[in-house]
PDB file of C-alpha atoms in Angstrom:
ATOM      1  CA  SER A   1      24.495  15.512 269.539  1.00  0.00           C
ATOM      2  CA  GLN A   2      23.107  12.073 270.193  1.00  0.00           C
ATOM      3  CA  THR A   3      21.812   9.769 267.493  1.00  0.00           C
ATOM      4  CA  ILE A   4      20.319   6.313 267.562  1.00  0.00           C
ATOM      5  CA  HIS A   5      20.473   3.823 264.733  1.00  0.00           C
ATOM      6  CA  GLN A   6      18.516   0.676 264.065  1.00  0.00           C
ATOM      7  CA  TRP A   7      18.930  -1.891 261.350  1.00  0.00           C
ATOM      8  CA  PRO A   8      17.630  -3.368 259.313  1.00  0.00           C
ATOM      9  CA  ALA A   9      14.713  -1.053 258.552  1.00  0.00           C
ATOM     10  CA  THR A  10      12.604  -3.863 257.132  1.00  0.00           C
ATOM     11  CA  LEU A  11      12.897  -7.609 257.495  1.00  0.00           C
ATOM     12  CA  VAL A  12      10.884 -10.547 256.177  1.00  0.00           C
ATOM     13  CA  GLN A  13      11.715 -13.869 257.769  1.00  0.00           C
ATOM     14  CA  PRO A  14      10.205 -17.375 257.628  1.00  0.00           C
ATOM     15  CA  VAL A  15       8.787 -19.005 260.731  1.00  0.00           C
ATOM     16  CA  GLY A  16      11.478 -20.849 262.632  1.00  0.00           C
ATOM     17  CA  SER A  17      14.357 -18.736 261.379  1.00  0.00           C
ATOM     18  CA  PRO A  18      16.673 -16.796 263.718  1.00  0.00           C
ATOM     19  CA  LEU A  19      16.512 -13.070 264.304  1.00  0.00           C
ATOM     20  CA  SER A  20      19.024 -10.383 265.119  1.00  0.00           C
ATOM     21  CA  LEU A  21      18.089  -6.704 265.304  1.00  0.00           C
ATOM     22  CA  GLU A  22      20.743  -4.191 266.213  1.00  0.00           C
ATOM     23  CA  CYS A  23      20.565  -0.802 267.856  1.00  0.00           C
ATOM     24  CA  THR A  24      23.449   1.582 268.459  1.00  0.00           C
ATOM     25  CA  VAL A  25      23.592   4.964 270.124  1.00  0.00           C
ATOM     26  CA  GLU A  26      26.134   7.682 269.446  1.00  0.00           C
ATOM     27  CA  GLY A  27      27.074  10.769 271.392  1.00  0.00           C
ATOM     28  CA  THR A  28      26.330   9.596 274.909  1.00  0.00           C
ATOM     29  CA  SER A  29      27.770   7.236 277.511  1.00  0.00           C
ATOM     30  CA  ASN A  30      26.145   4.654 279.761  1.00  0.00           C
ATOM     31  CA  PRO A  31      22.638   5.189 278.445  1.00  0.00           C
ATOM     32  CA  ASN A  32      19.602   3.216 279.511  1.00  0.00           C
ATOM     33  CA  LEU A  33      18.498   1.177 276.501  1.00  0.00           C
ATOM     34  CA  TYR A  34      15.077  -0.215 275.657  1.00  0.00           C
ATOM     35  CA  TRP A  35      13.433  -2.562 273.159  1.00  0.00           C
ATOM     36  CA  TYR A  36       9.739  -2.091 272.414  1.00  0.00           C
ATOM     37  CA  ARG A  37       7.341  -3.903 270.132  1.00  0.00           C
ATOM     38  CA  GLN A  38       4.331  -2.244 268.565  1.00  0.00           C
ATOM     39  CA  ALA A  39       1.539  -4.104 266.803  1.00  0.00           C
ATOM     40  CA  ALA A  40      -0.264  -2.254 264.016  1.00  0.00           C
ATOM     41  CA  GLY A  41      -2.410   0.558 265.410  1.00  0.00           C
ATOM     42  CA  ARG A  42      -1.521  -0.316 268.978  1.00  0.00           C
ATOM     43  CA  GLY A  43       0.597   1.043 271.792  1.00  0.00           C
ATOM     44  CA  LEU A  44       4.137   0.230 272.812  1.00  0.00           C
ATOM     45  CA  GLN A  45       4.986  -2.943 274.677  1.00  0.00           C
ATOM     46  CA  LEU A  46       8.266  -2.876 276.587  1.00  0.00           C
ATOM     47  CA  LEU A  47      10.242  -6.053 275.907  1.00  0.00           C
ATOM     48  CA  PHE A  48      13.643  -5.457 277.496  1.00  0.00           C
ATOM     49  CA  TYR A  49      15.604  -2.692 279.126  1.00  0.00           C
ATOM     50  CA  SER A  50      19.223  -2.366 280.144  1.00  0.00           C
ATOM     51  CA  VAL A  51      20.966  -0.036 282.562  1.00  0.00           C
ATOM     52  CA  GLY A  52      24.475  -1.201 281.709  1.00  0.00           C
ATOM     53  CA  ILE A  53      26.664  -3.670 279.823  1.00  0.00           C
ATOM     54  CA  GLY A  54      25.444  -7.218 280.395  1.00  0.00           C
ATOM     55  CA  GLN A  55      22.501  -6.031 282.494  1.00  0.00           C
ATOM     56  CA  ILE A  56      19.210  -7.002 280.877  1.00  0.00           C
ATOM     57  CA  SER A  57      15.742  -6.961 282.384  1.00  0.00           C
ATOM     58  CA  SER A  58      12.907  -8.757 280.641  1.00  0.00           C
ATOM     59  CA  GLU A  59       9.369  -7.447 280.886  1.00  0.00           C
ATOM     60  CA  VAL A  60       7.542 -10.047 278.816  1.00  0.00           C
ATOM     61  CA  PRO A  61       8.407 -13.772 278.784  1.00  0.00           C
ATOM     62  CA  GLN A  62       8.638 -15.004 275.222  1.00  0.00           C
ATOM     63  CA  ASN A  63      11.043 -16.476 272.693  1.00  0.00           C
ATOM     64  CA  LEU A  64      12.979 -13.238 272.320  1.00  0.00           C
ATOM     65  CA  SER A  65      16.188 -12.311 274.123  1.00  0.00           C
ATOM     66  CA  ALA A  66      18.342  -9.222 274.340  1.00  0.00           C
ATOM     67  CA  SER A  67      22.017  -8.586 274.857  1.00  0.00           C
ATOM     68  CA  ARG A  68      24.191  -5.556 275.453  1.00  0.00           C
ATOM     69  CA  PRO A  69      27.722  -6.484 274.466  1.00  0.00           C
ATOM     70  CA  GLN A  70      28.943  -2.884 274.440  1.00  0.00           C
ATOM     71  CA  ASP A  71      27.923   0.278 276.255  1.00  0.00           C
ATOM     72  CA  ARG A  72      25.989   1.715 273.318  1.00  0.00           C
ATOM     73  CA  GLN A  73      24.918  -1.450 271.517  1.00  0.00           C
ATOM     74  CA  PHE A  74      21.687  -3.314 272.154  1.00  0.00           C
ATOM     75  CA  ILE A  75      20.711  -6.455 270.263  1.00  0.00           C
ATOM     76  CA  LEU A  76      17.370  -8.217 270.063  1.00  0.00           C
ATOM     77  CA  SER A  77      17.497 -11.888 269.106  1.00  0.00           C
ATOM     78  CA  SER A  78      15.474 -14.988 268.630  1.00  0.00           C
ATOM     79  CA  LYS A  79      16.530 -18.543 267.866  1.00  0.00           C
ATOM     80  CA  LYS A  80      13.232 -19.460 266.170  1.00  0.00           C
ATOM     81  CA  LEU A  81      10.725 -16.839 265.061  1.00  0.00           C
ATOM     82  CA  LEU A  82       6.990 -17.286 265.507  1.00  0.00           C
ATOM     83  CA  LEU A  83       4.215 -15.718 263.426  1.00  0.00           C
ATOM     84  CA  SER A  84       3.266 -13.703 266.504  1.00  0.00           C
ATOM     85  CA  ASP A  85       6.690 -12.039 266.494  1.00  0.00           C
ATOM     86  CA  SER A  86       5.659  -9.893 263.530  1.00  0.00           C
ATOM     87  CA  GLY A  87       5.489  -6.211 264.387  1.00  0.00           C
ATOM     88  CA  PHE A  88       7.332  -2.952 264.556  1.00  0.00           C
ATOM     89  CA  TYR A  89      10.356  -2.980 266.844  1.00  0.00           C
ATOM     90  CA  LEU A  90      11.611   0.220 268.359  1.00  0.00           C
ATOM     91  CA  CYS A  91      14.849   0.820 270.217  1.00  0.00           C
ATOM     92  CA  ALA A  92      15.143   3.768 272.579  1.00  0.00           C
ATOM     93  CA  TRP A  93      17.659   5.319 274.930  1.00  0.00           C
ATOM     94  CA  SER A  94      17.512   7.650 277.898  1.00  0.00           C
ATOM     95  CA  VAL A  95      19.973   9.303 280.227  1.00  0.00           C
ATOM     96  CA  SER A  96      20.776   6.953 283.095  1.00  0.00           C
ATOM     97  CA  ASN A  97      19.546   7.696 286.606  1.00  0.00           C
ATOM     98  CA  VAL A  98      17.406  10.577 285.410  1.00  0.00           C
ATOM     99  CA  ARG A  99      13.655  10.567 284.997  1.00  0.00           C
ATOM    100  CA  ASN A 100      13.996  11.810 281.491  1.00  0.00           C
ATOM    101  CA  GLU A 101      12.367  11.310 278.167  1.00  0.00           C
ATOM    102  CA  GLN A 102      13.308   8.443 275.894  1.00  0.00           C
ATOM    103  CA  PHE A 103      14.679   8.985 272.417  1.00  0.00           C
ATOM    104  CA  PHE A 104      13.687   6.545 269.744  1.00  0.00           C
ATOM    105  CA  GLY A 105      15.303   4.994 266.721  1.00  0.00           C
ATOM    106  CA  PRO A 106      13.539   4.747 263.353  1.00  0.00           C
ATOM    107  CA  GLY A 107      12.326   1.203 264.023  1.00  0.00           C
ATOM    108  CA  THR A 108      12.412  -2.150 262.248  1.00  0.00           C
ATOM    109  CA  ARG A 109       9.357  -3.599 260.568  1.00  0.00           C
ATOM    110  CA  LEU A 110       9.481  -7.380 260.978  1.00  0.00           C
ATOM    111  CA  THR A 111       7.193  -9.693 259.047  1.00  0.00           C
ATOM    112  CA  VAL A 112       7.270 -13.380 259.864  1.00  0.00           C
ATOM    113  CA  LEU A 113       5.739 -15.584 257.151  1.00  0.00           C
TER     114      LEU A 113
ATOM    115  CA  ALA B   1       2.013   0.507 290.022  1.00  0.00           C
ATOM    116  CA  GLN B   2       1.688   3.361 287.589  1.00  0.00           C
ATOM    117  CA  THR B   3      -0.996   3.278 284.930  1.00  0.00           C
ATOM    118  CA  VAL B   4      -1.778   5.640 282.080  1.00  0.00           C
ATOM    119  CA  THR B   5      -5.153   5.828 280.363  1.00  0.00           C
ATOM    120  CA  GLN B   6      -6.061   7.482 277.085  1.00  0.00           C
ATOM    121  CA  SER B   7      -9.817   7.225 276.669  1.00  0.00           C
ATOM    122  CA  GLN B   8     -10.067   8.523 273.108  1.00  0.00           C
ATOM    123  CA  PRO B   9      -9.023   5.889 270.545  1.00  0.00           C
ATOM    124  CA  GLU B  10      -9.542   8.273 267.625  1.00  0.00           C
ATOM    125  CA  MET B  11     -10.327  11.939 267.022  1.00  0.00           C
ATOM    126  CA  SER B  12     -10.645  14.087 263.955  1.00  0.00           C
ATOM    127  CA  VAL B  13     -10.833  17.845 263.513  1.00  0.00           C
ATOM    128  CA  GLN B  14     -10.680  20.355 260.710  1.00  0.00           C
ATOM    129  CA  GLU B  15      -7.423  22.059 259.912  1.00  0.00           C
ATOM    130  CA  ALA B  16      -6.819  25.229 261.976  1.00  0.00           C
ATOM    131  CA  GLU B  17      -9.144  24.072 264.774  1.00  0.00           C
ATOM    132  CA  THR B  18      -8.044  23.418 268.333  1.00  0.00           C
ATOM    133  CA  VAL B  19      -8.126  19.876 269.673  1.00  0.00           C
ATOM    134  CA  THR B  20      -7.575  18.453 273.140  1.00  0.00           C
ATOM    135  CA  LEU B  21      -6.381  14.906 273.784  1.00  0.00           C
ATOM    136  CA  SER B  22      -7.062  13.491 277.217  1.00  0.00           C
ATOM    137  CA  CYS B  23      -4.788  11.442 279.446  1.00  0.00           C
ATOM    138  CA  THR B  24      -5.217  10.310 283.023  1.00  0.00           C
ATOM    139  CA  TYR B  25      -2.714   8.491 285.139  1.00  0.00           C
ATOM    140  CA  ASP B  26      -2.437   6.814 288.464  1.00  0.00           C
ATOM    141  CA  THR B  27       0.638   6.907 290.657  1.00  0.00           C
ATOM    142  CA  SER B  28       1.469   6.916 294.322  1.00  0.00           C
ATOM    143  CA  GLU B  29       4.686   8.840 293.796  1.00  0.00           C
ATOM    144  CA  ASN B  30       5.247  12.524 294.368  1.00  0.00           C
ATOM    145  CA  ASN B  31       8.104  13.014 291.947  1.00  0.00           C
ATOM    146  CA  TYR B  32       7.342  11.920 288.410  1.00  0.00           C
ATOM    147  CA  TYR B  33       7.393  13.179 284.853  1.00  0.00           C
ATOM    148  CA  LEU B  34       4.762  13.175 282.158  1.00  0.00           C
ATOM    149  CA  PHE B  35       5.228  13.157 278.397  1.00  0.00           C
ATOM    150  CA  TRP B  36       3.347  13.362 275.153  1.00  0.00           C
ATOM    151  CA  TYR B  37       4.833  11.659 272.115  1.00  0.00           C
ATOM    152  CA  LYS B  38       3.719  11.852 268.521  1.00  0.00           C
ATOM    153  CA  GLN B  39       4.018   8.986 266.038  1.00  0.00           C
ATOM    154  CA  PRO B  40       3.276  10.102 262.447  1.00  0.00           C
ATOM    155  CA  PRO B  41       2.734   7.609 259.605  1.00  0.00           C
ATOM    156  CA  SER B  42       6.517   7.262 259.323  1.00  0.00           C
ATOM    157  CA  ARG B  43       6.257   5.596 262.775  1.00  0.00           C
ATOM    158  CA  GLN B  44       9.114   7.653 264.187  1.00  0.00           C
ATOM    159  CA  MET B  45       8.383   8.439 267.844  1.00  0.00           C
ATOM    160  CA  ILE B  46       8.826  12.150 268.488  1.00  0.00           C
ATOM    161  CA  LEU B  47       8.695  13.876 271.849  1.00  0.00           C
ATOM    162  CA  VAL B  48       6.086  16.641 271.805  1.00  0.00           C
ATOM    163  CA  ILE B  49       6.144  17.993 275.336  1.00  0.00           C
ATOM    164  CA  ARG B  50       7.191  17.079 278.878  1.00  0.00           C
ATOM    165  CA  GLN B  51       5.963  18.151 282.296  1.00  0.00           C
ATOM    166  CA  GLU B  52       7.647  17.749 285.681  1.00  0.00           C
ATOM    167  CA  ALA B  53       5.064  16.937 288.328  1.00  0.00           C
ATOM    168  CA  TYR B  54       6.602  19.326 290.869  1.00  0.00           C
ATOM    169  CA  LYS B  55       6.093  22.268 288.515  1.00  0.00           C
ATOM    170  CA  GLN B  56       2.681  23.899 288.703  1.00  0.00           C
ATOM    171  CA  GLN B  57       3.091  25.845 285.483  1.00  0.00           C
ATOM    172  CA  ASN B  58       1.750  24.047 282.437  1.00  0.00           C
ATOM    173  CA  ALA B  59       4.364  23.234 279.806  1.00  0.00           C
ATOM    174  CA  THR B  60       4.083  24.877 276.395  1.00  0.00           C
ATOM    175  CA  GLU B  61       5.863  24.217 273.117  1.00  0.00           C
ATOM    176  CA  ASN B  62       4.693  26.506 270.336  1.00  0.00           C
ATOM    177  CA  ARG B  63       1.195  25.281 269.339  1.00  0.00           C
ATOM    178  CA  PHE B  64       1.268  22.472 271.892  1.00  0.00           C
ATOM    179  CA  SER B  65       0.357  22.987 275.525  1.00  0.00           C
ATOM    180  CA  VAL B  66      -0.751  20.822 278.402  1.00  0.00           C
ATOM    181  CA  ASN B  67      -3.377  21.170 281.077  1.00  0.00           C
ATOM    182  CA  PHE B  68      -1.782  19.465 284.067  1.00  0.00           C
ATOM    183  CA  GLN B  69      -4.203  18.859 286.924  1.00  0.00           C
ATOM    184  CA  LYS B  70      -2.120  17.083 289.554  1.00  0.00           C
ATOM    185  CA  ALA B  71      -4.896  16.483 292.072  1.00  0.00           C
ATOM    186  CA  ALA B  72      -7.096  14.983 289.384  1.00  0.00           C
ATOM    187  CA  LYS B  73      -4.141  13.129 287.848  1.00  0.00           C
ATOM    188  CA  SER B  74      -4.997  14.499 284.455  1.00  0.00           C
ATOM    189  CA  PHE B  75      -2.571  15.532 281.729  1.00  0.00           C
ATOM    190  CA  SER B  76      -4.322  16.657 278.556  1.00  0.00           C
ATOM    191  CA  LEU B  77      -2.626  17.919 275.399  1.00  0.00           C
ATOM    192  CA  LYS B  78      -4.015  20.911 273.530  1.00  0.00           C
ATOM    193  CA  ILE B  79      -3.040  21.484 269.920  1.00  0.00           C
ATOM    194  CA  SER B  80      -3.877  24.954 268.661  1.00  0.00           C
ATOM    195  CA  ASP B  81      -4.235  25.940 265.002  1.00  0.00           C
ATOM    196  CA  SER B  82      -3.977  22.290 263.990  1.00  0.00           C
ATOM    197  CA  GLN B  83      -2.081  21.472 260.825  1.00  0.00           C
ATOM    198  CA  LEU B  84      -2.224  18.541 258.428  1.00  0.00           C
ATOM    199  CA  GLY B  85       1.201  17.479 259.680  1.00  0.00           C
ATOM    200  CA  ASP B  86      -0.255  16.967 263.142  1.00  0.00           C
ATOM    201  CA  THR B  87      -2.006  13.842 261.884  1.00  0.00           C
ATOM    202  CA  ALA B  88      -0.464  11.055 263.959  1.00  0.00           C
ATOM    203  CA  MET B  89      -0.858   8.701 266.868  1.00  0.00           C
ATOM    204  CA  TYR B  90      -0.349  10.491 270.156  1.00  0.00           C
ATOM    205  CA  PHE B  91       0.890   8.630 273.217  1.00  0.00           C
ATOM    206  CA  CYS B  92       0.851   9.848 276.789  1.00  0.00           C
ATOM    207  CA  GLY B  93       3.500   8.505 279.163  1.00  0.00           C
ATOM    208  CA  SER B  94       4.557   8.707 282.787  1.00  0.00           C
ATOM    209  CA  ILE B  95       7.892   7.946 284.404  1.00  0.00           C
ATOM    210  CA  GLY B  96       8.555   7.511 288.097  1.00  0.00           C
ATOM    211  CA  SER B  97      11.213   6.287 290.459  1.00  0.00           C
ATOM    212  CA  ASN B  98      11.876   3.062 288.561  1.00  0.00           C
ATOM    213  CA  TYR B  99      12.803   5.063 285.448  1.00  0.00           C
ATOM    214  CA  GLN B 100      10.383   3.042 283.331  1.00  0.00           C
ATOM    215  CA  LEU B 101       8.111   4.928 280.998  1.00  0.00           C
ATOM    216  CA  ILE B 102       4.512   3.719 281.315  1.00  0.00           C
ATOM    217  CA  TRP B 103       2.517   4.282 278.138  1.00  0.00           C
ATOM    218  CA  GLY B 104      -1.110   4.905 277.326  1.00  0.00           C
ATOM    219  CA  ALA B 105      -2.761   3.022 274.471  1.00  0.00           C
ATOM    220  CA  GLY B 106      -2.643   6.058 272.188  1.00  0.00           C
ATOM    221  CA  THR B 107      -5.066   8.360 270.394  1.00  0.00           C
ATOM    222  CA  LYS B 108      -5.207   8.491 266.612  1.00  0.00           C
ATOM    223  CA  LEU B 109      -5.601  12.123 265.563  1.00  0.00           C
ATOM    224  CA  ILE B 110      -6.712  12.981 262.032  1.00  0.00           C
ATOM    225  CA  ILE B 111      -6.548  16.555 260.793  1.00  0.00           C
ATOM    226  CA  LYS B 112      -8.905  17.060 257.869  1.00  0.00           C
ATOM    227  CA  PRO B 113      -8.209  19.673 255.171  1.00  0.00           C
TER     228      PRO B 113
END
């Protein structure tokens, strides 16, 4: 069976510090991978998606970036965090080339102080 | 472009009652998929039910069923015999040929004891 992991679960960082959130998927190959951000009580905002290693599409221009160094690894980064980067970050995967549902990780709660 | 609209920001019902959450969408495609996700206080995103647009029969999963009206572009979720554990945010989503899941803003559902 497939599983998706995210870490850390919770993170408190000062403004201007770097960020690295990691997401890994097990039990599947060549998945589509997604990063979402969710503000409190709000919907999901797609940040990045990837259909393969090194292939990243950005949906929202901002100070965040994403990388996919391995088939089942997706990393969300920032060189300098802003207060507005606070939120709940969700990673998801789906079967490639299929209009299928997305499966979500447990999320990371990021607080920028 | 696809859009998804959830017009009910918040709903509350008594335990054991039936509740219907509304969702409308707009797409020019013929082949697409629709989903309902649940996000309880733990913030884990859980797939509730999916519907293929080419299927006329409404999807059902135990106490959860949909009323899919393709001509009206409506996709409502009915929860029968509601339980306290159904308290959550509910998100409607649509996916088309670009494999991107378009999300509604969500409906907060509160089941009262």
